[in-house]
Structures are given as structure tokens and as C-alpha cells.
Short mmCIF file of C-alpha atoms in Angstrom, two decimals:
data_model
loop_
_atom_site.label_atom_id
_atom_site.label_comp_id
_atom_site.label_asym_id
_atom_site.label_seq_id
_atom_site.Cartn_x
_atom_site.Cartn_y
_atom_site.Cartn_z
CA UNK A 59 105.43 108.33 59.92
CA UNK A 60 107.09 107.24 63.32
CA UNK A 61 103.49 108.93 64.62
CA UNK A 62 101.35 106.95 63.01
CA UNK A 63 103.71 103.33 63.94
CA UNK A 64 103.21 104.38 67.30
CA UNK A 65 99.53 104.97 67.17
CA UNK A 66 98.84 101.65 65.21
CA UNK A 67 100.59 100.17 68.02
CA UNK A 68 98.90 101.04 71.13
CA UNK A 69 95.28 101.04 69.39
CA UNK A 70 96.17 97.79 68.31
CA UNK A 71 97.13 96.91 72.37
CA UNK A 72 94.20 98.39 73.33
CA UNK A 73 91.39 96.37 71.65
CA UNK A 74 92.44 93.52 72.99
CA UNK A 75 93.94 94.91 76.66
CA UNK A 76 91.30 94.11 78.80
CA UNK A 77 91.56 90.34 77.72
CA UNK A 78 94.48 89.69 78.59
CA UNK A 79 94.40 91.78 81.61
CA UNK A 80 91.66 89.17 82.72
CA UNK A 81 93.82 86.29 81.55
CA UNK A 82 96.72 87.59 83.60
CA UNK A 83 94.33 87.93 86.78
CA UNK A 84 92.93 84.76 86.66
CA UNK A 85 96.28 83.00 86.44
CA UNK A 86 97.02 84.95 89.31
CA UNK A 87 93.91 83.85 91.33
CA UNK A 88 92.83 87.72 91.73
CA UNK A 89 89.51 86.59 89.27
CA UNK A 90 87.85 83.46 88.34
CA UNK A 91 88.31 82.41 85.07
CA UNK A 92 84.72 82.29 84.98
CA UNK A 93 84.98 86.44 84.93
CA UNK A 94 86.66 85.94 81.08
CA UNK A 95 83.73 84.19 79.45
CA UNK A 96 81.13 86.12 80.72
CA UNK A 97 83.51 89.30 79.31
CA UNK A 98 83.88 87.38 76.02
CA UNK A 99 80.41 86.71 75.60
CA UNK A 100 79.75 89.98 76.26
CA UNK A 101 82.05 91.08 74.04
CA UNK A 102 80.85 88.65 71.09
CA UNK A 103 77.32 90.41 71.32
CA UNK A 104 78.57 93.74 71.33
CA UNK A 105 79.83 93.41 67.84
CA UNK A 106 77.25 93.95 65.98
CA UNK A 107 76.29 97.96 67.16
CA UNK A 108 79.38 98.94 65.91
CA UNK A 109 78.89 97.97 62.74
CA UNK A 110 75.28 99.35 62.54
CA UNK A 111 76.13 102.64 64.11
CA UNK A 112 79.21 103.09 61.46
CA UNK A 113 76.85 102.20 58.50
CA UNK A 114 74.44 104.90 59.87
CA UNK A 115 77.16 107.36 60.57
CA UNK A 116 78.43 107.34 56.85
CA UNK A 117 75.39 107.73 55.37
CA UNK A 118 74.31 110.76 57.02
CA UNK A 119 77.75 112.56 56.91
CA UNK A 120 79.98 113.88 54.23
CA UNK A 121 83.01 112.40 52.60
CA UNK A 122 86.07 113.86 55.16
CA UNK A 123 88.04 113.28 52.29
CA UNK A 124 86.47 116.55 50.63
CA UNK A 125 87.13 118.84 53.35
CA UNK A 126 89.71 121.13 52.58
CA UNK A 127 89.06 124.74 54.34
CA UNK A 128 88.15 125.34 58.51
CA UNK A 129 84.88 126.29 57.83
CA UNK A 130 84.32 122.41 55.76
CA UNK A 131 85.87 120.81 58.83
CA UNK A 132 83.52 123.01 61.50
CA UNK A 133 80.60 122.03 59.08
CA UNK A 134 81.65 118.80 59.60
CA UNK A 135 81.68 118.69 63.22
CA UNK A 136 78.31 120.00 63.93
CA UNK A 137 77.30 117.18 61.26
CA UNK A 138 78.40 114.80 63.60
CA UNK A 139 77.01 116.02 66.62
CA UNK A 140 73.55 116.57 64.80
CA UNK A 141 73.71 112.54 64.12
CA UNK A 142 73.80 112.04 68.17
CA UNK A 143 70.11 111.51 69.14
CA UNK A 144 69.82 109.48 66.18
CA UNK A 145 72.92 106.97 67.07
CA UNK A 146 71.73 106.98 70.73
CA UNK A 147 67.93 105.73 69.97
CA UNK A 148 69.30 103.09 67.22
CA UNK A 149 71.94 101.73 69.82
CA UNK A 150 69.19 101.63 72.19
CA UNK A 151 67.01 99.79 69.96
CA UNK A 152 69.94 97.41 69.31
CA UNK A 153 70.60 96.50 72.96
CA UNK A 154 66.63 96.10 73.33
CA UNK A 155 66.41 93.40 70.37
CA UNK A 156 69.66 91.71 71.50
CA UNK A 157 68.68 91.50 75.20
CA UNK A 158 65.43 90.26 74.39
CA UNK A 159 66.89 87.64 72.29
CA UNK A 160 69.24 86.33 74.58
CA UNK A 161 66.49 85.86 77.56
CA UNK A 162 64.34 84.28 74.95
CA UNK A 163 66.66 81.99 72.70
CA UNK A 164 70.23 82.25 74.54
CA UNK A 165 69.41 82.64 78.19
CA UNK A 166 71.99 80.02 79.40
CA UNK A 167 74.74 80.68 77.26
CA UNK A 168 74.84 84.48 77.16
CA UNK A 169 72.54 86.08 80.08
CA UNK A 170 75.53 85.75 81.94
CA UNK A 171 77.28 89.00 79.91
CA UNK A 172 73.68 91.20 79.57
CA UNK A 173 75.10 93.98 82.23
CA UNK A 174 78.57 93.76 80.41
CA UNK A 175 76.78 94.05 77.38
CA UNK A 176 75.01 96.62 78.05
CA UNK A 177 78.36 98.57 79.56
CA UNK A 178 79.98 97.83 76.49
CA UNK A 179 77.50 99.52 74.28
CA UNK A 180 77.88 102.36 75.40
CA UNK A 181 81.78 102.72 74.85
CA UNK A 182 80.88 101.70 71.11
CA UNK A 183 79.12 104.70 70.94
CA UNK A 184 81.69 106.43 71.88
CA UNK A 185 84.18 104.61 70.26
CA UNK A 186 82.43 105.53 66.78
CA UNK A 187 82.70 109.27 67.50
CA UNK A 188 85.99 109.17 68.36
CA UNK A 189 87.00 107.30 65.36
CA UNK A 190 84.63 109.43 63.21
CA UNK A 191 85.83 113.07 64.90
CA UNK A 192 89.71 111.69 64.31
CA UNK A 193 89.09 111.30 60.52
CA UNK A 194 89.69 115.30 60.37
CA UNK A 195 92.80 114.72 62.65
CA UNK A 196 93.95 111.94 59.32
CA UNK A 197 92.99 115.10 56.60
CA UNK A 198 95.13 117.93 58.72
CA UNK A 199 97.96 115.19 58.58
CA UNK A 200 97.83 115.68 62.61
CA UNK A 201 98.72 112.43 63.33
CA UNK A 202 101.11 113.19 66.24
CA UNK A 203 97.65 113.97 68.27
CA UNK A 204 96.47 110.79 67.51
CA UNK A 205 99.34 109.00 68.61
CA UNK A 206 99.57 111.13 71.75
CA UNK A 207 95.57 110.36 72.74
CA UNK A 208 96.02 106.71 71.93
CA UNK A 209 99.29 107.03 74.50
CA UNK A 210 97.33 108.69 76.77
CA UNK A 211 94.42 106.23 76.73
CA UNK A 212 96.50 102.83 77.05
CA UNK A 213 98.08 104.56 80.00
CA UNK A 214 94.78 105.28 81.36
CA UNK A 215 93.77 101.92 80.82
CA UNK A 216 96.70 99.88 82.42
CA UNK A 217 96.39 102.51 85.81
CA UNK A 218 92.61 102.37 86.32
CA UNK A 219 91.10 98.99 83.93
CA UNK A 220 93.21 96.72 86.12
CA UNK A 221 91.93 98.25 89.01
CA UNK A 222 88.33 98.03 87.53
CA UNK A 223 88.90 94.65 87.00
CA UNK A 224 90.83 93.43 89.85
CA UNK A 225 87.23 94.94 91.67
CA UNK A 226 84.68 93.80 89.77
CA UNK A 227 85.94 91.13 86.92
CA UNK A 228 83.99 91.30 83.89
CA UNK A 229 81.75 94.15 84.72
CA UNK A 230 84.82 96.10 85.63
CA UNK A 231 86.62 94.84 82.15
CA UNK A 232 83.75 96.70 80.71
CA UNK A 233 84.02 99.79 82.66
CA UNK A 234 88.05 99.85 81.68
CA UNK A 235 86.17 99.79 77.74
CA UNK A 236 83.77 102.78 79.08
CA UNK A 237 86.63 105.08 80.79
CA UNK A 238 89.24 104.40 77.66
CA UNK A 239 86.65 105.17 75.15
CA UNK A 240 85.56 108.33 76.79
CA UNK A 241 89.16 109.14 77.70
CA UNK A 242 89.84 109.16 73.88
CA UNK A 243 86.49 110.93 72.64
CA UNK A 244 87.19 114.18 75.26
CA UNK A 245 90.79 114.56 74.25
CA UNK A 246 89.68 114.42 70.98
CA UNK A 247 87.34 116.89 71.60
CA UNK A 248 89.88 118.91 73.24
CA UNK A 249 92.05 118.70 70.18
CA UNK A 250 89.39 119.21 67.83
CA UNK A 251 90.52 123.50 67.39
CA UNK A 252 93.97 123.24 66.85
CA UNK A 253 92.74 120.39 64.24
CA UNK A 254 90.33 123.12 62.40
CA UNK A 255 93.04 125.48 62.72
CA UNK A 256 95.62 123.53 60.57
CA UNK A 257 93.06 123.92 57.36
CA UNK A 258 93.16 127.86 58.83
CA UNK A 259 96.54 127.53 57.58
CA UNK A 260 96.58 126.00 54.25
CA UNK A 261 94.42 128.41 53.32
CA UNK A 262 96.79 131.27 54.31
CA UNK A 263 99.09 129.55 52.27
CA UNK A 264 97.18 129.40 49.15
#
């Protein structure tokens, strides 16, 4: 649908917006150029919590693909917040190993990014909810909502991540990551009833 084009699009924008809002800056002479390899680096070490938070995520939640009735998809959505704690130490634990590696092994090449690192794994966090709470948005074919929070969030982003990074370079490229991510994960939030309430309605219909 038209709906989901539109969200593709601006998701797609949006993971790599803050790079090229530093690229623009420092051809302008607003940030030194210096500002988009620290982000980069910072961004090169973040990569890896995703991808251990996801892992954890699916294993400890059910298939959204079996969800059918509102009481399934409220199930569902305590699952996730139940895995919080959990997420939260192993991210921690993450960001411990990885910091302690770069002072150790990587010092030059990477201490540099540690505090944008550290910004940045955060928004992963919530990143992975987000993604994970909009699977249920995917199964109530509600993909107009996702479309309009993915709107919503590149707005957010152009109005107050090039601020954030006009102010404070890298460390403000990471903040712009922060404030989109948790932009996203509280209107998804938001959205989450009238989401439960579309399975409320196939089942009247059955």
C-alpha cells in the first residue's frame, strides 16, 4: 500500500539522517569534519547491541504472527514489557565489555566516540521496542500508523537533530538518535489501543 511506500521511505531517510546532516554542516563550516568520524565510529560500535538485544527479544517472546484475538495481542504486550530489565542489564553489560575494550585495545582509534557510544545505546534500546511493539501494528494491517509515526519522527528529527547537532556535533548527532527513537517508541505506545482494538473487531466479525 501507498502507507507502507511512504513508511519505507522516511525510515529508510532516517537511519542514515543524522549523517548527512553532519556532512551538510561541516561543508558549511557550522562543525568540524572531525565531529563525523567520531559519530561514525560511534556508530560502527553501536552495531553490535542491536543485534544481541533482537536475538534475546525473539527468544523470549511469541511468534506475532500467531496472534489473532485482543486478548493474544495484550498478552503480547505485557510479554514485552516483562523482557525490559532483562534487555536493560544485557545492554549494559554490552557497553561495559565494549568500553573496556576500546580503552584497552582501541583507545586511539575509537575513545574518541565512547560518550556517543554510550548515547547511542540507549536509542537501540529503544529502537528494538519500537520495532518489536510495531510488529502488532504489521498483524492489524495498521500500517497507516506506522507511516504517520515514521512522518512524525523524521519531522522531529530535521526541527530539533540539526539543532542538536549544530550545538554539540557528534554528541548532539547522538541525542537527534535518542529523541527520534523515543519519539517513535511513545507514539507507538500511544497507538498501541486502537492497535488491540482492530483484533476487537475481527472477532466481532467472526
Amino acid at each position: 500500500s501507498r502507507w507502507l511506500v511512504l513508511s519505507v521511505f522516511a525510515l529508510t531517510f532516517l537511519m542514515r539522517f543524522e549523517v548527512y546532516a553532519l556532512r551538510a554542516l561541516a561543508s558549511l563550516g557550522r562543525v568540524s569534519l572531525d565531529e563525523l568520524g567520531v559519530f561514525s565510529g560511534a556508530f560502527t560500535l553501536s552495531v553490535v547491541l542491536p543485534l544481541m538485544t533482537t536475538a534475546a527479544v525473539k527468544v523470549l517472546l511469541p511468534s506475532v504472527s500467531e496472534i489473532t484475538k485482543s486478548g493474544e495481542a495484550i498478552s503480547f504486550v505485557s510479554s514485552v514489557r516483562d523482557t525490559i530489565p532483562m534487555v536493560l542489564l544485557l545492554n549494559v553489560f554490552l557497553v561495559l565489555c565494549t568500553t573496556t575494550l576500546v580503552y584497552c585495545f582501541f583507545r586511539e582509534k575509537f575513545f574518541p566516540s565512547i560518550e556517543v557510544y554510550w548515547v547511542l545505546s540507549l536509542s537501540a534500546v529503544a529502537g528494538l521496542y519500537t520495532q518489536v511493539l510495531q510488529t502488532l501494528f504489521y498483524a492489524a494491517n495498521s500500517t497507516k500508523e506506522i507511516a504517520k509515526i515514521h512522518m512524525t519522527q523524521l519531522l522531529s528529527g530535521i526541527l530539533l537533530g540539526g539543532a542538536l547537532m549544530y550545538c554539540w556535533g557528534a554528541l548532539g548527532a547522538a541525542f537527534s538518535v535518542l529523541s527520534i527513537r523515543l519519539v517513535g517508541l511513545g507514539l507507538t505506545r500511544h497507538c498501541l489501543t486502537s492497535v488491540v482494538g482492530r483484533f476487537n473487531e475481527r472477532e466481532s466479525d467472526v
